[in-house]
Short mmCIF file of C-alpha atoms in Angstrom, two decimals:
data_model
loop_
_atom_site.label_atom_id
_atom_site.label_comp_id
_atom_site.label_asym_id
_atom_site.label_seq_id
_atom_site.Cartn_x
_atom_site.Cartn_y
_atom_site.Cartn_z
CA UNK E 1 3.34 13.77 -9.72
CA UNK E 2 2.66 10.57 -9.84
CA UNK E 3 5.69 8.01 -9.75
CA UNK E 4 6.43 4.58 -11.43
CA UNK E 5 7.22 2.05 -8.61
CA UNK E 6 10.90 -0.39 -8.12
CA UNK E 7 9.51 -3.15 -6.07
CA UNK E 8 12.67 -5.82 -4.95
CA UNK E 9 10.89 -9.22 -4.66
CA UNK E 10 12.63 -11.60 -1.38
CA UNK E 11 11.77 -15.34 -1.14
CA UNK E 12 11.53 -16.49 1.72
CA UNK E 13 12.01 -19.88 3.43
CA UNK E 14 11.16 -20.88 7.09
CA UNK E 15 11.54 -17.39 7.87
CA UNK E 16 14.98 -16.44 5.86
CA UNK E 17 16.14 -15.17 2.88
CA UNK E 18 16.54 -18.17 -0.13
CA UNK E 19 19.92 -17.31 -1.06
CA UNK E 20 20.49 -13.67 1.18
CA UNK E 21 21.27 -10.59 0.00
CA UNK E 22 25.03 -10.04 -0.69
CA UNK E 23 24.81 -6.27 -1.75
CA UNK E 24 25.43 -4.90 1.30
CA UNK E 25 27.67 -6.18 4.90
CA UNK E 26 24.30 -7.91 6.63
CA UNK E 27 25.50 -8.85 10.05
CA UNK E 28 23.18 -11.62 8.82
CA UNK E 29 22.02 -12.08 4.69
CA UNK E 30 19.91 -14.07 5.27
CA UNK E 31 17.58 -12.19 7.30
CA UNK E 32 14.79 -10.52 5.45
CA UNK E 33 14.05 -8.05 8.27
CA UNK E 34 18.18 -6.55 7.58
CA UNK E 35 17.28 -6.78 3.78
CA UNK E 36 13.93 -5.45 4.09
CA UNK E 37 15.91 -2.49 6.13
CA UNK E 38 18.57 -1.80 3.72
CA UNK E 39 16.01 -2.00 0.61
CA UNK E 40 14.42 0.76 2.47
CA UNK E 41 17.54 2.70 2.86
CA UNK E 42 17.97 2.09 -1.10
CA UNK E 43 14.96 4.39 -1.90
CA UNK E 44 13.00 0.76 -3.00
CA UNK E 45 9.27 2.27 -3.26
CA UNK E 46 7.55 -1.35 -2.30
CA UNK E 47 9.03 -4.45 -0.96
CA UNK E 48 7.78 -8.24 -2.05
CA UNK E 49 7.92 -11.00 0.08
CA UNK E 50 6.75 -13.94 -1.50
CA UNK E 51 6.96 -16.73 1.27
CA UNK E 52 8.31 -20.22 -0.42
CA UNK E 53 7.85 -22.46 3.09
CA UNK E 54 6.63 -25.89 1.96
CA UNK E 55 6.02 -27.03 5.64
CA UNK E 56 3.05 -26.70 7.46
CA UNK E 57 4.45 -26.28 11.02
CA UNK E 58 7.06 -23.87 9.60
CA UNK E 59 4.11 -21.33 7.77
CA UNK E 60 3.95 -19.23 11.15
CA UNK E 61 7.45 -17.72 10.55
CA UNK E 62 6.44 -15.33 7.95
CA UNK E 63 3.93 -13.70 10.59
CA UNK E 64 6.73 -13.41 12.70
CA UNK E 65 8.84 -11.79 9.59
CA UNK E 66 5.95 -9.12 8.87
CA UNK E 67 5.46 -7.85 12.16
CA UNK E 68 9.10 -7.25 12.53
CA UNK E 69 10.10 -5.92 9.15
CA UNK E 70 7.02 -3.44 10.01
CA UNK E 71 8.63 -2.34 13.41
CA UNK E 72 12.09 -1.23 11.36
CA UNK E 73 10.36 -0.08 7.82
CA UNK E 74 8.07 2.22 6.83
CA UNK E 75 7.13 1.20 3.45
CA UNK E 76 4.45 -0.50 1.92
CA UNK E 77 4.78 -4.30 2.12
CA UNK E 78 2.96 -7.41 0.37
CA UNK E 79 3.50 -10.83 1.20
CA UNK E 80 2.31 -13.60 -1.39
CA UNK E 81 3.41 -17.38 -1.22
CA UNK E 82 0.94 -19.79 0.37
CA UNK E 83 -2.37 -17.40 0.96
CA UNK E 84 -5.56 -19.48 1.19
CA UNK E 85 -7.89 -18.31 3.31
CA UNK E 86 -9.44 -15.32 4.46
CA UNK E 87 -8.01 -16.23 8.15
CA UNK E 88 -4.39 -15.94 6.17
CA UNK E 89 -4.79 -12.42 4.83
CA UNK E 90 -6.61 -11.52 8.06
CA UNK E 91 -3.65 -12.79 10.08
CA UNK E 92 -0.38 -10.95 7.17
CA UNK E 93 -2.59 -7.75 7.64
CA UNK E 94 -2.59 -7.58 11.40
CA UNK E 95 0.99 -8.29 11.15
CA UNK E 96 1.78 -5.10 9.10
CA UNK E 97 1.44 -6.38 5.59
CA UNK E 98 0.00 -3.52 3.46
CA UNK E 99 -1.21 -5.75 0.10
CA UNK E 100 -1.03 -9.56 0.34
CA UNK E 101 -1.08 -11.60 -3.08
CA UNK E 102 -2.89 -15.02 -4.03
CA UNK E 103 -2.08 -16.76 -6.84
CA UNK E 104 -3.35 -20.69 -6.80
CA UNK E 105 -5.80 -20.32 -4.34
CA UNK E 106 -7.94 -17.67 -6.68
CA UNK E 107 -7.18 -20.01 -9.78
CA UNK E 108 -8.89 -22.78 -8.25
CA UNK E 109 -11.33 -20.88 -6.74
CA UNK E 110 -12.10 -17.47 -8.13
CA UNK E 111 -15.31 -16.57 -5.20
CA UNK E 112 -12.04 -16.30 -2.68
CA UNK E 113 -10.93 -12.90 -4.39
CA UNK E 114 -14.15 -11.71 -4.19
CA UNK E 115 -14.11 -12.88 -0.45
CA UNK E 116 -11.57 -10.99 0.82
CA UNK E 117 -11.50 -7.71 -1.26
CA UNK E 118 -15.51 -7.32 0.31
CA UNK E 119 -13.82 -7.79 3.86
CA UNK E 120 -10.07 -6.04 3.75
CA UNK E 121 -11.44 -3.75 0.39
CA UNK E 122 -9.91 -4.32 -3.56
CA UNK E 123 -6.73 -1.58 -2.49
CA UNK E 124 -4.79 -4.60 -0.53
CA UNK E 125 -5.43 -7.52 -2.65
CA UNK E 126 -3.03 -8.10 -5.34
CA UNK E 127 -3.73 -11.61 -7.95
CA UNK E 128 -0.30 -13.12 -8.78
CA UNK E 129 -0.31 -14.24 -12.50
CA UNK E 130 2.33 -16.70 -13.91
CA UNK E 131 2.03 -16.71 -17.11
CA UNK E 132 3.44 -18.95 -20.21
CA UNK E 133 3.06 -18.55 -23.64
CA UNK E 134 0.87 -21.03 -25.46
CA UNK E 135 0.41 -19.92 -29.14
CA UNK E 136 2.65 -21.41 -31.79
CA UNK E 137 5.26 -18.85 -33.79
CA UNK E 138 2.40 -17.30 -36.63
CA UNK E 139 -0.51 -17.30 -33.98
CA UNK E 140 -1.61 -15.24 -32.53
CA UNK E 141 -0.65 -14.85 -28.96
CA UNK E 142 -1.95 -16.52 -26.31
CA UNK E 143 -0.29 -17.03 -22.82
CA UNK E 144 -2.28 -19.55 -19.72
CA UNK E 145 -1.58 -19.30 -16.68
CA UNK E 146 0.16 -21.98 -15.05
CA UNK E 147 0.58 -22.92 -11.31
CA UNK E 148 3.26 -24.80 -8.98
CA UNK E 149 5.92 -22.88 -10.48
CA UNK E 150 4.66 -22.72 -13.88
CA UNK E 151 4.44 -26.79 -13.83
CA UNK E 152 0.45 -27.56 -14.03
CA UNK E 153 -0.65 -26.06 -16.55
CA UNK E 154 -4.48 -24.62 -16.37
CA UNK E 155 -5.59 -24.06 -19.79
CA UNK E 156 -7.17 -20.45 -18.03
CA UNK E 157 -6.27 -17.70 -20.73
CA UNK E 158 -4.06 -15.21 -18.58
CA UNK E 159 -5.57 -11.70 -20.23
CA UNK E 160 -9.66 -13.23 -19.81
CA UNK E 161 -8.67 -14.36 -16.36
CA UNK E 162 -6.69 -10.65 -15.41
CA UNK E 163 -10.08 -9.27 -17.04
CA UNK E 164 -12.28 -11.78 -14.55
CA UNK E 165 -10.13 -11.16 -11.14
CA UNK E 166 -10.24 -7.12 -11.51
CA UNK E 167 -13.81 -7.95 -12.04
CA UNK E 168 -14.10 -9.56 -8.85
CA UNK E 169 -12.25 -7.24 -6.79
CA UNK E 170 -8.40 -7.56 -7.16
CA UNK E 171 -6.72 -4.10 -6.64
CA UNK E 172 -3.63 -4.78 -8.62
CA UNK E 173 -2.42 -7.63 -11.11
CA UNK E 174 1.49 -9.26 -10.00
CA UNK E 175 2.45 -10.71 -14.00
CA UNK E 176 5.01 -12.72 -14.06
CA UNK E 177 6.45 -14.48 -17.68
CA UNK E 178 7.30 -18.20 -16.30
CA UNK E 179 9.39 -17.96 -20.03
CA UNK E 180 11.33 -15.10 -18.99
CA UNK E 181 11.73 -15.90 -15.07
CA UNK E 182 15.47 -16.24 -14.08
CA UNK E 183 16.28 -15.92 -18.03
CA UNK E 184 17.50 -12.20 -17.27
CA UNK E 185 16.28 -11.78 -21.15
CA UNK E 186 13.62 -8.93 -19.78
CA UNK E 187 9.90 -8.78 -19.27
CA UNK E 188 7.95 -10.30 -21.91
CA UNK E 189 6.97 -6.89 -23.10
CA UNK E 190 3.68 -8.11 -25.39
CA UNK E 191 1.84 -10.16 -22.27
CA UNK E 192 2.57 -7.26 -19.80
CA UNK E 193 1.32 -4.71 -22.37
CA UNK E 194 -1.47 -7.05 -23.60
CA UNK E 195 -2.39 -7.67 -19.71
CA UNK E 196 -2.20 -3.38 -18.93
CA UNK E 197 -4.11 -2.81 -21.20
CA UNK E 198 -7.02 -5.08 -20.39
CA UNK E 199 -7.47 -4.45 -16.90
CA UNK E 200 -7.94 -0.89 -15.20
CA UNK E 201 -6.18 -1.58 -12.37
CA UNK E 202 -2.42 -0.98 -11.89
CA UNK E 203 -0.23 -3.83 -12.98
CA UNK E 204 3.41 -4.89 -11.67
CA UNK E 205 5.63 -6.73 -14.37
CA UNK E 206 7.97 -9.18 -12.85
CA UNK E 207 10.36 -12.50 -14.40
CA UNK E 208 13.60 -11.65 -16.84
CA UNK E 209 14.90 -8.68 -15.38
CA UNK E 210 18.09 -8.84 -16.41
CA UNK E 211 19.43 -4.78 -16.78
CA UNK E 212 17.47 -1.55 -16.36
CA UNK E 213 17.06 -0.77 -20.02
CA UNK E 214 15.00 -3.94 -19.17
CA UNK E 215 12.89 -2.30 -16.32
CA UNK E 216 12.65 0.96 -18.51
CA UNK E 217 10.96 -0.93 -21.29
CA UNK E 218 8.57 -3.03 -18.74
CA UNK E 219 6.62 0.40 -18.34
CA UNK E 220 7.10 2.38 -21.50
CA UNK E 221 6.15 -0.72 -24.05
CA UNK E 222 4.78 -2.77 -21.17
CA UNK E 223 2.45 0.24 -19.80
CA UNK E 224 2.92 -1.77 -16.25
CA UNK E 225 2.55 0.52 -13.23
CA UNK E 226 5.45 -1.27 -11.51
CA UNK E 227 8.29 -3.20 -12.26
CA UNK E 228 9.60 -6.10 -9.78
CA UNK E 229 12.50 -7.30 -9.68
CA UNK E 230 14.69 -9.84 -7.37
CA UNK E 231 18.42 -11.15 -8.55
CA UNK E 232 19.66 -7.98 -10.27
CA UNK E 233 19.23 -6.35 -6.27
CA UNK E 234 20.24 -9.49 -4.44
CA UNK E 235 23.28 -10.08 -5.77
CA UNK E 236 24.51 -6.23 -6.10
CA UNK E 237 24.31 -5.78 -10.31
CA UNK E 238 22.74 -2.41 -9.67
CA UNK E 239 21.15 -0.69 -6.70
CA UNK E 240 17.83 0.12 -6.00
CA UNK E 241 18.65 3.87 -6.82
CA UNK E 242 20.63 3.11 -9.28
CA UNK E 243 17.64 1.73 -11.17
CA UNK E 244 15.62 4.20 -10.59
CA UNK E 245 18.20 6.90 -11.97
CA UNK E 246 18.65 5.05 -15.22
CA UNK E 247 14.78 4.96 -15.64
CA UNK E 248 14.58 8.43 -14.82
CA UNK E 249 16.60 9.38 -17.13
CA UNK E 250 14.95 7.19 -19.96
CA UNK E 251 12.07 10.05 -19.03
CA UNK E 252 10.03 8.22 -16.83
CA UNK E 253 8.49 9.75 -13.39
CA UNK E 254 10.35 8.73 -10.56
CA UNK E 255 10.67 9.26 -7.12
CA UNK E 256 14.24 9.84 -5.96
CA UNK E 257 13.49 11.97 -2.29
CA UNK E 258 16.69 11.55 -1.08
CA UNK Q 1 0.42 12.82 27.43
CA UNK Q 2 -0.76 9.96 25.53
CA UNK Q 3 -2.13 9.36 22.42
CA UNK Q 4 -5.19 7.22 21.56
CA UNK Q 5 -4.99 4.97 18.15
CA UNK Q 6 -8.52 3.79 18.31
CA UNK Q 7 -8.99 0.23 17.51
CA UNK Q 8 -12.32 -0.31 15.55
CA UNK Q 9 -11.16 -3.34 13.70
CA UNK Q 10 -10.14 -1.90 10.50
CA UNK Q 11 -6.85 -1.99 9.21
CA UNK Q 12 -3.19 -1.95 9.84
CA UNK Q 13 -3.37 -1.04 13.15
CA UNK Q 14 0.21 -2.70 14.24
CA UNK Q 15 2.15 -0.50 11.16
CA UNK Q 16 0.71 2.78 12.64
CA UNK Q 17 1.88 2.20 15.87
CA UNK Q 18 5.20 1.62 15.58
CA UNK Q 19 5.31 4.57 13.08
CA UNK Q 20 4.60 6.66 15.83
CA UNK Q 21 6.49 5.01 18.46
CA UNK Q 22 9.13 5.95 16.22
CA UNK Q 23 8.12 9.38 15.44
CA UNK Q 24 7.66 10.06 19.03
CA UNK Q 25 11.22 8.41 19.90
CA UNK Q 26 12.77 10.64 17.43
CA UNK Q 27 10.98 13.97 18.13
CA UNK Q 28 11.91 13.49 22.06
CA UNK Q 29 8.07 13.94 22.77
CA UNK Q 30 7.77 10.69 24.71
CA UNK Q 31 4.44 10.77 23.95
CA UNK Q 32 2.87 6.61 25.32
CA UNK Q 33 1.04 5.96 22.03
CA UNK Q 34 -1.98 3.38 22.93
CA UNK Q 35 -4.21 1.55 20.61
CA UNK Q 36 -7.30 0.96 22.28
CA UNK Q 37 -10.75 0.06 21.59
CA UNK Q 38 -11.65 2.42 24.72
CA UNK Q 39 -14.14 5.47 24.73
CA UNK Q 40 -12.80 5.73 28.24
CA UNK Q 41 -9.36 5.93 26.85
CA UNK Q 42 -9.84 8.13 23.88
CA UNK Q 43 -11.64 10.54 25.88
CA UNK Q 44 -9.00 10.57 28.23
CA UNK Q 45 -6.30 10.79 25.51
CA UNK Q 46 -4.16 14.23 24.59
CA UNK Q 47 -4.21 13.03 20.87
CA UNK Q 48 -6.45 10.69 19.40
CA UNK Q 49 -5.60 9.65 15.92
CA UNK Q 50 -8.16 7.05 13.37
CA UNK Q 51 -6.85 5.01 10.93
CA UNK Q 52 -8.51 3.09 8.38
CA UNK Q 53 -8.29 0.27 5.66
CA UNK Q 54 -11.41 -0.29 3.87
CA UNK Q 55 -14.41 0.30 2.19
CA UNK Q 56 -16.15 3.39 4.18
CA UNK Q 57 -19.39 1.28 4.77
CA UNK Q 58 -17.50 -1.24 6.59
CA UNK Q 59 -15.24 1.10 8.61
CA UNK Q 60 -18.47 3.08 9.52
CA UNK Q 61 -20.01 -0.55 10.93
CA UNK Q 62 -17.18 -1.28 12.59
CA UNK Q 63 -16.15 1.86 14.27
CA UNK Q 64 -20.34 2.21 15.46
CA UNK Q 65 -20.05 -1.27 17.03
CA UNK Q 66 -17.80 -0.49 19.33
CA UNK Q 67 -19.82 0.97 21.91
CA UNK Q 68 -19.55 4.50 22.51
CA UNK Q 69 -16.56 5.26 20.29
CA UNK Q 70 -18.59 7.51 18.23
CA UNK Q 71 -19.79 9.52 21.03
CA UNK Q 72 -16.17 9.19 22.43
CA UNK Q 73 -14.67 10.66 19.19
CA UNK Q 74 -16.84 13.89 19.48
CA UNK Q 75 -16.57 14.37 22.82
CA UNK Q 76 -12.84 14.82 22.76
CA UNK Q 77 -12.37 15.94 19.08
CA UNK Q 78 -15.20 18.06 18.55
CA UNK Q 79 -15.67 19.23 22.22
CA UNK Q 80 -12.43 19.52 24.06
CA UNK Q 81 -10.48 19.71 20.40
CA UNK Q 82 -8.26 17.58 20.97
CA UNK Q 83 -5.09 17.37 18.23
CA UNK Q 84 -7.17 14.44 15.92
CA UNK Q 85 -5.33 12.44 13.26
CA UNK Q 86 -7.68 10.88 10.12
CA UNK Q 87 -5.77 8.20 8.21
CA UNK Q 88 -6.49 6.85 4.98
CA UNK Q 89 -10.43 6.14 5.65
CA UNK Q 90 -10.05 7.63 9.19
CA UNK Q 91 -9.81 11.28 7.16
CA UNK Q 92 -12.70 9.60 4.76
CA UNK Q 93 -15.14 9.56 7.29
CA UNK Q 94 -14.78 12.84 8.82
CA UNK Q 95 -16.85 13.89 5.45
CA UNK Q 96 -20.70 13.97 5.91
CA UNK Q 97 -20.85 10.70 3.78
CA UNK Q 98 -19.58 8.57 1.80
CA UNK Q 99 -20.79 6.87 -1.60
CA UNK Q 100 -18.28 3.40 -1.37
CA UNK Q 101 -21.47 0.17 -2.92
CA UNK Q 102 -23.80 2.35 -0.74
CA UNK Q 103 -24.54 5.47 0.76
CA UNK Q 104 -23.36 5.93 4.06
CA UNK Q 105 -23.01 8.89 6.62
CA UNK Q 106 -19.98 9.97 7.83
CA UNK Q 107 -18.73 11.76 10.85
CA UNK Q 108 -20.06 15.14 8.85
CA UNK Q 109 -17.05 16.83 10.98
CA UNK Q 110 -15.83 18.07 7.43
CA UNK Q 111 -18.31 19.08 4.99
CA UNK Q 112 -17.99 16.90 1.54
CA UNK Q 113 -18.48 13.55 -0.02
CA UNK Q 114 -16.50 10.63 -0.57
CA UNK Q 115 -16.48 9.46 -4.32
CA UNK Q 116 -15.41 7.67 -6.67
CA UNK Q 117 -12.10 9.39 -8.00
CA UNK Q 118 -12.40 10.63 -11.78
CA UNK Q 119 -9.77 10.94 -13.44
CA UNK Q 120 -9.85 13.32 -16.64
CA UNK Q 121 -7.32 10.55 -18.58
CA UNK Q 122 -9.71 7.36 -18.19
CA UNK Q 123 -6.20 4.93 -18.78
CA UNK Q 124 -4.91 5.96 -16.08
CA UNK Q 125 -5.08 3.42 -13.15
CA UNK Q 126 -7.31 3.36 -10.48
CA UNK Q 127 -6.48 2.55 -7.47
CA UNK Q 128 -4.29 5.52 -7.42
CA UNK Q 129 -1.86 3.31 -5.84
CA UNK Q 130 1.88 4.09 -5.43
CA UNK Q 131 3.69 7.71 -4.68
CA UNK Q 132 2.67 11.04 -5.19
CA UNK Q 133 3.83 14.74 -4.26
CA UNK Q 134 1.66 17.11 -2.63
CA UNK Q 135 1.34 20.74 -3.57
CA UNK Q 136 -0.02 22.66 -0.17
CA UNK Q 137 -2.94 24.50 -0.09
CA UNK Q 138 -2.74 26.58 2.70
CA UNK Q 139 0.23 26.81 5.28
CA UNK Q 140 -0.26 24.05 8.62
CA UNK Q 141 2.08 22.87 11.46
CA UNK Q 142 1.44 19.34 10.16
CA UNK Q 143 3.53 20.19 7.34
CA UNK Q 144 6.34 21.95 8.95
CA UNK Q 145 9.46 21.61 7.60
CA UNK Q 146 8.73 18.82 4.86
CA UNK Q 147 9.57 19.74 1.50
CA UNK Q 148 6.29 19.74 -1.08
CA UNK Q 149 5.89 20.71 -4.33
CA UNK Q 150 6.78 19.22 -7.66
CA UNK Q 151 10.54 18.64 -6.51
CA UNK Q 152 9.48 17.66 -2.86
CA UNK Q 153 9.03 14.61 -1.01
CA UNK Q 154 6.56 11.84 -1.85
CA UNK Q 155 3.64 10.94 0.26
CA UNK Q 156 1.84 6.35 0.09
CA UNK Q 157 -1.67 6.68 -1.62
CA UNK Q 158 -3.23 3.69 -1.81
CA UNK Q 159 -7.38 4.61 -2.37
CA UNK Q 160 -10.42 4.60 -5.43
CA UNK Q 161 -12.30 6.70 -3.42
CA UNK Q 162 -11.87 10.75 -2.90
CA UNK Q 163 -13.25 13.34 0.00
CA UNK Q 164 -14.20 15.80 -1.88
CA UNK Q 165 -15.12 19.00 -0.02
CA UNK Q 166 -17.54 21.13 0.00
CA UNK Q 167 -15.64 24.31 1.48
CA UNK Q 168 -12.39 24.78 -0.07
CA UNK Q 169 -10.78 26.39 3.17
CA UNK Q 170 -10.84 22.69 5.11
CA UNK Q 171 -8.90 21.51 2.10
CA UNK Q 172 -4.46 21.66 2.76
CA UNK Q 173 -2.99 19.41 0.24
CA UNK Q 174 -3.45 17.76 -2.86
CA UNK Q 175 -2.11 15.42 -5.06
CA UNK Q 176 -2.06 15.63 -9.29
CA UNK Q 177 -3.70 12.63 -10.42
CA UNK Q 178 -5.58 13.09 -13.93
CA UNK Q 179 -7.05 15.92 -11.83
CA UNK Q 180 -6.75 17.24 -8.14
CA UNK Q 181 -6.85 14.63 -5.54
CA UNK Q 182 -7.93 15.98 -2.01
CA UNK Q 183 -4.54 14.89 0.08
CA UNK Q 184 -4.79 16.21 3.09
CA UNK Q 185 -7.88 17.89 4.81
CA UNK Q 186 -7.68 20.68 8.22
CA UNK Q 187 -9.72 22.62 10.29
CA UNK Q 188 -9.88 23.37 13.99
CA UNK Q 189 -8.11 20.90 15.84
CA UNK Q 190 -8.81 18.45 13.07
CA UNK Q 191 -6.47 16.49 10.60
CA UNK Q 192 -6.65 13.68 8.00
CA UNK Q 193 -4.36 12.68 5.51
CA UNK Q 194 -5.70 10.50 2.26
CA UNK Q 195 -1.88 9.11 1.87
CA UNK Q 196 -0.54 6.68 4.78
CA UNK Q 197 2.20 8.23 6.81
CA UNK Q 198 2.94 5.62 8.61
CA UNK Q 199 4.25 3.73 4.86
CA UNK Q 200 5.73 6.93 4.05
CA UNK Q 201 9.36 7.18 5.14
CA UNK Q 202 10.39 10.29 5.56
CA UNK Q 203 7.59 12.68 4.73
CA UNK Q 204 5.95 10.22 7.07
CA UNK Q 205 7.52 10.17 10.43
CA UNK Q 206 7.85 14.08 9.52
CA UNK Q 207 4.72 14.48 9.66
CA UNK Q 208 3.61 12.61 12.21
CA UNK Q 209 6.24 14.46 14.49
CA UNK Q 210 4.48 17.36 13.19
CA UNK Q 211 1.33 16.09 14.97
CA UNK Q 212 2.97 15.13 17.93
CA UNK Q 213 3.60 18.40 19.50
CA UNK Q 214 0.96 20.09 17.18
CA UNK Q 215 -1.03 22.74 19.22
CA UNK Q 216 -3.91 23.96 17.85
#
């Protein structure tokens, strides 16, 4: 039976995990590879690295991180952050990433999604969408795309944009609610459902997970195929296995391999 | 003894090589794993692995672009009967033809065609992306000791196209995704997995270890 995915996400800067991973005794809590191994052992269904390295000269650090992770973890790995060119994608995939997530570069130039999908196959091209609600109370729901961590409005409608990038070859959508990100108040379910129901490809819900019921709601009510979370795992509030057991109890199909 | 992983510019060779190295070490078969685009190395190898990620036609072009590679595969696998494992599009290439974007000839080792997955439930997402259990359709050394069925271990899939086998006796395992999806094929000394053993944690490493000691 096909299963729902739980995906921990690690922010990586200059080759180091931002704030570190605290849920197990790691020799080096800031080493992304050690964190990846720990999540692999905890039953994560995939892992996502978001590279937030700002300086150009340190951009190479992510390739080393991906390569060392792929040597140690035999699980699917998605890498996003700063992906601008076909060459960036090629380097990440040959380093060992299975999927690459494109964000701002797709907003700026939609044809990039098509070029990437034709070159590498749509199964490995994820388009990351950061959306914020822009409709006023009483109006029909509307979410727009924002870039640069939610600072820059683009005026693009999130649901229309999702349809567009999927038509161009995106094989998955990583959907983050900028309203909910970091709030621990749960996913924006209406947004998640609007996008999930609009596209034929899997949608990963992100932004706002504060407890395990939120993860259930993302799948059951938001119609997402997978849920992504960061802090609730990193700080040991819940283990990945606890999350999956909780979701299984709520009736969702989960992979609970020993 | 050596295992050749064919490098034809497609896909994630690094992960595949690392998973084979790990399985070789852990199963103490200690076979050197060679990633190669040299047809002679493929001819000399005791086992051959054809990975593949991307579109069928693009992979076929990549394979044809390595001079002598298709001939070397034919010789090692079909004539000499060396154990062969195709992974993902590497498995699909074993078919007679693929229908992704255009009609492309496959290697023709397994009768059948590769066509878009058509789940009965139109709400099911394509690609079939994620973890699924396997239902064996016949016994096989590659599946030795691996828990299968609805309560068994999971394999990681990511694909939009499916190998529809013409001869059901070539079918080794299926997965359920709004109807049966071909998960593994096997015939003579050849086998193929639609899923990615190199990304399938426990099940994947066990299957690779089985492949490394398989004597068809």
